[in-house]
Short mmCIF file of C-alpha atoms in Angstrom, two decimals:
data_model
loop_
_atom_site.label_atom_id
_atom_site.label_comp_id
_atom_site.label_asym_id
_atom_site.label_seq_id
_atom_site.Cartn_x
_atom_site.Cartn_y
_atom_site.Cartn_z
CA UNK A 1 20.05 -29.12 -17.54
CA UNK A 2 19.17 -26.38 -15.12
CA UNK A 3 16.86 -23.41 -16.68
CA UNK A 4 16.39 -19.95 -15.64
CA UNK A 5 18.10 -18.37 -13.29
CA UNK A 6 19.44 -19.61 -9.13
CA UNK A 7 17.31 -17.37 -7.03
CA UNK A 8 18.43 -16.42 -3.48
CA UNK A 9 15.19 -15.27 -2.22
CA UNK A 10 12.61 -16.76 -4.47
CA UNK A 11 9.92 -15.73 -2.79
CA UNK A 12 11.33 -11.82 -3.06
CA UNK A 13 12.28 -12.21 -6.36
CA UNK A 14 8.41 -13.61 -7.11
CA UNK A 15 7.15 -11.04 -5.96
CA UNK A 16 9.41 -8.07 -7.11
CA UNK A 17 8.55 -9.50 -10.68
CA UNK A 18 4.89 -9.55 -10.28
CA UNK A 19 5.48 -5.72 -9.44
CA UNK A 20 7.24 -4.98 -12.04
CA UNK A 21 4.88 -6.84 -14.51
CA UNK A 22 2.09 -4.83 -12.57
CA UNK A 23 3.46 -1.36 -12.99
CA UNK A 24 4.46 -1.82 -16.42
CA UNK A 25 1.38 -3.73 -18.26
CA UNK A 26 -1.83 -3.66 -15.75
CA UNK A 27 -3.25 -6.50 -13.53
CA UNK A 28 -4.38 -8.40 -17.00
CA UNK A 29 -1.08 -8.84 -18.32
CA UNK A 30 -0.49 -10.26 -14.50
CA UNK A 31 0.13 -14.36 -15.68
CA UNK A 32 2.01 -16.69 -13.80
CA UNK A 33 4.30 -17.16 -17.00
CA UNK A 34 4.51 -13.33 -17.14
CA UNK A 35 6.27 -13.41 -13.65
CA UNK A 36 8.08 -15.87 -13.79
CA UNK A 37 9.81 -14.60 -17.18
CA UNK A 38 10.31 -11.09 -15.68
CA UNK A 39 12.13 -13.15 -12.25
CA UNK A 40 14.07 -14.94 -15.30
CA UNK A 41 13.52 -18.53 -13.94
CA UNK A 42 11.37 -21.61 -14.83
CA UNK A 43 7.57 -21.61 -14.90
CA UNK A 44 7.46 -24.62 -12.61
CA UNK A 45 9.52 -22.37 -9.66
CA UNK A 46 6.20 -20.45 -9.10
CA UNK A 47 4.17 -23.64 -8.65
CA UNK A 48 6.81 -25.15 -6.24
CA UNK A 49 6.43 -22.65 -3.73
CA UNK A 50 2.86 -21.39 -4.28
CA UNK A 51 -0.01 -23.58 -4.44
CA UNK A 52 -1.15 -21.97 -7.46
CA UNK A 53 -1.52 -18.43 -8.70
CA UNK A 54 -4.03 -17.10 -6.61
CA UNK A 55 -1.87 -18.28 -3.69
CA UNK A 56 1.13 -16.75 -5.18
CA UNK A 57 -1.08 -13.15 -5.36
CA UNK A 58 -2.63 -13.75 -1.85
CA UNK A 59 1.01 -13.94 -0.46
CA UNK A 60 1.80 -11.09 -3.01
CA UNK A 61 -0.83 -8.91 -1.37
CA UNK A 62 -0.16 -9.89 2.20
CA UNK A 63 3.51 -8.94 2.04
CA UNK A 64 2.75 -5.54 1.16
CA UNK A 65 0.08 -5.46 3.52
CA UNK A 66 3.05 -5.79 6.06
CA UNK A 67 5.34 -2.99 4.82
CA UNK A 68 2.31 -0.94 5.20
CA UNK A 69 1.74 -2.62 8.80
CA UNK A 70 5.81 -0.97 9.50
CA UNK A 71 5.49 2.01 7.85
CA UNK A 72 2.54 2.59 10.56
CA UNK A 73 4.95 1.92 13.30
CA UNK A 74 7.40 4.59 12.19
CA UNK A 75 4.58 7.08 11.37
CA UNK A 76 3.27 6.44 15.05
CA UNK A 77 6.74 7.18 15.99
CA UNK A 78 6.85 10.26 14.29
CA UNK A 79 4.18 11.77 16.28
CA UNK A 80 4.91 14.72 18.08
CA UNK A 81 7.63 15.71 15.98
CA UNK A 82 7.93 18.11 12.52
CA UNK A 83 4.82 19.16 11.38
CA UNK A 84 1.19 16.61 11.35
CA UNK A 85 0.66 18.13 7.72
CA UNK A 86 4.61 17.25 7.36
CA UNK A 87 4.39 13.46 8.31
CA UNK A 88 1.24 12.97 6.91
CA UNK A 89 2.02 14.16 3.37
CA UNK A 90 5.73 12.07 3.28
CA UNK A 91 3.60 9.11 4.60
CA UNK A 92 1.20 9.35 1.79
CA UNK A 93 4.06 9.85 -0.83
CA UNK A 94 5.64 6.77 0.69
CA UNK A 95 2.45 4.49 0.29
CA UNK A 96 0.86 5.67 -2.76
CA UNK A 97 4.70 6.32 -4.64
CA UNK A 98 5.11 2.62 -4.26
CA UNK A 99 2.84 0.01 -5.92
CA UNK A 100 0.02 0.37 -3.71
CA UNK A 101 -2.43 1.57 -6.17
CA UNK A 102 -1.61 -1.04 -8.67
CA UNK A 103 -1.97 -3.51 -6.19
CA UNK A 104 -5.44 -2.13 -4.80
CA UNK A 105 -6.26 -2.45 -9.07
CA UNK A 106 -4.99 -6.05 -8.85
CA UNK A 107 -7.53 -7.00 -5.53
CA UNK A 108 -10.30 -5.06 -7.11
CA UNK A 109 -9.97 -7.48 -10.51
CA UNK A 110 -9.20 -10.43 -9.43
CA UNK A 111 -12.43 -12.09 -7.62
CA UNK A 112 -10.26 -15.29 -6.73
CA UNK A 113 -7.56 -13.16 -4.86
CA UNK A 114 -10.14 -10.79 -2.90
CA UNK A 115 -12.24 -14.25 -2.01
CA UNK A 116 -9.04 -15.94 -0.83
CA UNK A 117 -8.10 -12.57 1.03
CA UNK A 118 -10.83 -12.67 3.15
CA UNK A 119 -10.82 -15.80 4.23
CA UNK A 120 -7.36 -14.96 5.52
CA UNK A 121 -9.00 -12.39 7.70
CA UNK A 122 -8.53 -9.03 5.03
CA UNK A 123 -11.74 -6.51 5.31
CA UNK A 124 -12.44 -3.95 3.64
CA UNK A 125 -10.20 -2.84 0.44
CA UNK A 126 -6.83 -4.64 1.54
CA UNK A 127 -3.99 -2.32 1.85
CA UNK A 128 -6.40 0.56 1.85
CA UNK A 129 -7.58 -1.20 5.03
CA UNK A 130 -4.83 -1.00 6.73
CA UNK A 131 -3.39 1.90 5.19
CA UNK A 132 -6.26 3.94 6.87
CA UNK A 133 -5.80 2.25 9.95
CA UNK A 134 -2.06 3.12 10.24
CA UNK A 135 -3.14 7.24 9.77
CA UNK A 136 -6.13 7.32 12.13
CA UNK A 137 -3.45 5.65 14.41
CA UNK A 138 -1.12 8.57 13.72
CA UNK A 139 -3.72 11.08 14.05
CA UNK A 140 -4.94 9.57 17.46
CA UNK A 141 -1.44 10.29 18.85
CA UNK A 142 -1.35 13.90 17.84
CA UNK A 143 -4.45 14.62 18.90
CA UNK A 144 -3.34 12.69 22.72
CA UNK A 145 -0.51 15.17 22.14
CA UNK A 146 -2.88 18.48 21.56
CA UNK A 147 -1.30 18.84 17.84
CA UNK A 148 -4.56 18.50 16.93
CA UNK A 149 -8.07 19.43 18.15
CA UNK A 150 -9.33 17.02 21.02
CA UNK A 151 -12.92 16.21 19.55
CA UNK A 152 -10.76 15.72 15.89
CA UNK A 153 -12.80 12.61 14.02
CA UNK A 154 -9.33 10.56 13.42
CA UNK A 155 -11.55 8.19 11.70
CA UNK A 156 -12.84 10.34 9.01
CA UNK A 157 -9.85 12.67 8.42
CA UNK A 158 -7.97 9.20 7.67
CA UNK A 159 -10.81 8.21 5.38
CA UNK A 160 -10.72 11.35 3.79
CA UNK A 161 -6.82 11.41 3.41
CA UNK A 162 -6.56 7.91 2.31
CA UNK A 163 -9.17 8.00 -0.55
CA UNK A 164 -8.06 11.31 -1.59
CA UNK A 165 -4.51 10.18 -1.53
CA UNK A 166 -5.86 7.03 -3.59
CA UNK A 167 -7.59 9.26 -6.08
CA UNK A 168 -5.10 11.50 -6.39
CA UNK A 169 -2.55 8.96 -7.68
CA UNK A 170 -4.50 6.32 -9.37
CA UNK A 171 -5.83 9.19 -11.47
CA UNK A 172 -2.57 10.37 -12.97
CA UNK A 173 -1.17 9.59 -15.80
CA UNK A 174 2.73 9.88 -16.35
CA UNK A 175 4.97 11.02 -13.54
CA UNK A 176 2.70 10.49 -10.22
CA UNK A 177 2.06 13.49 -7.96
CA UNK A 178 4.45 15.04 -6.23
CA UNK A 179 4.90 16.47 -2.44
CA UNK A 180 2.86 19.62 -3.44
CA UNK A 181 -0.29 18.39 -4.27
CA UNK A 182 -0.30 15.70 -1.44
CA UNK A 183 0.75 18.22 0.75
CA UNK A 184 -2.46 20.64 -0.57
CA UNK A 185 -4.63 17.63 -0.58
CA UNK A 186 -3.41 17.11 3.43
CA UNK A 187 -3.25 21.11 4.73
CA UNK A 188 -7.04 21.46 3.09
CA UNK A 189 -8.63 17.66 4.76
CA UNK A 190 -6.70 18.53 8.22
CA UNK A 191 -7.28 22.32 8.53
CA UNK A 192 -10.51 22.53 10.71
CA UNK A 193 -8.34 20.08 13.16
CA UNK A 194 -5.61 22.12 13.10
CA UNK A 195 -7.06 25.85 13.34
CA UNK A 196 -9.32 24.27 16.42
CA UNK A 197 -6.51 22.72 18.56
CA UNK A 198 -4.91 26.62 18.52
CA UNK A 199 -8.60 28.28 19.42
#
C-alpha cells in the first residue's frame, strides 16, 4: 500500500519542506523525519534520493547557492539603470527576505554540512560567499560606468553591505525589515562612493 504523498519534483518538494521546517522551528528541529512529514511522504523517499541527511542539506544548501548565483546575473544586468542605492537595497530585500539567513544558521550548526560543503569547493560562509561576490560584481559595473567613484573599494562596500544586510535581518524578531532600513543601511555604507564619483 503506497504511503505519503506522489511527488512531482521530489527533490523541490525536499527541499521546500526543509525550508519551511527551517523558518518555522530553527536548524535543531531540522530532522530528516521532520522534512519528510512537512513534504507529506514516506521517510524512506529522503534516503532514496539522498545518500543520507547531510547529503540531502549539502544539496539543500547548494541549490540556494544557485538562485543566489542568478539573482547576481540580473543584478549585473541592472547596472546602469535606476538608482545603485535603488538596486542594491531591492537586491538585499530579495536575498535576506528569503531563507538565506536561516540557511547561513543551518551551515553555521551543522559541522557535517559545512565539512561536506567544502569539500564540494564552498569557502568562506556559503551563500554569504557568494552573496558578496554577486554585489562587488554589481558594484564593479557601476563604478566601469562612473555611477560610482573610480578608486571605490567594491570589495569592502560589498563586505560591508552584506554583513550589515545579514545583521540587520538575522537580528529581528517578528516581521523582518523592510525597504527603509535596508535602504538607510545602503545610502549610509555607499555614500563616500557616491558623493566622490560627482566631485
Amino acid at each position: 500500500m503506497p504511503t505519503g504523498v506522489a511527488l512531482r519534483d521530489v527533490r523541490e518538494q525536499l527541499f521546500d519542506a526543509a525550508e519551511r521546517v527551517l523558518l518555522r522551528a530553527g536548524p535543531n528541529a531540522l530532522t530528516s523525519r521532520a522534512v519528510t512529514t512537512e513534504a507529506g511522504c514516506a521517510k524512506g523517499v529522503l534516503h532514496r534520493h539522498f545518500a543520507d541527511f547531510d547529503a540531502f542539506l549539502a544539496d539543500l544548501v547548494t541549490d540556494r547557492i544557485r538562485r543566489v548565483e542568478a539573482q547576481a546575473a540580473a543584478l549585473r544586468e541592472s547596472a546602469g539603470t535606476g538608482t545603485v542605492a535603488g538596486n542594491l537595497t531591492l537586491a538585499l530585500l530579495e536575498l535576506f527576505g528569503s531563507v538565506a539567513v536561516a540557511v547561513v544558521g543551518l551551515v553555521i550548526s551543522r559541522d557535517g554540512l559545512r565539512a561536506r560543503l567544502r569539500q564540494a569547493g564552498s569557502s568562506g560562509i556559503p551563500l554569504l560567499a557568494e552573496a558578496t561576490t554577486m554585489i562587488a560584481a554589481y558594484l564593479t559595473a557601476e563604478r566601469e560606468m562612473g555611477r560610482i567613484a573610480a578608486d571605490a573599494d567594491v570589495d569592502a562596500l560589498a563586505l560591508t553591505l552584506i554583513g550589515s544586510g545579514h545583521l540587520l535581518f538575522a537580528g529581528s524578531e517578528g516581521d523582518p525589515p523592510g525597504a527603509t532600513a535596508v535602504e538607510w543601511i545602503v545610502t549610509t555604507a555607499i555614500a563616500d562612493a557616491v558623493q566622490r564619483r560627482l566631485l
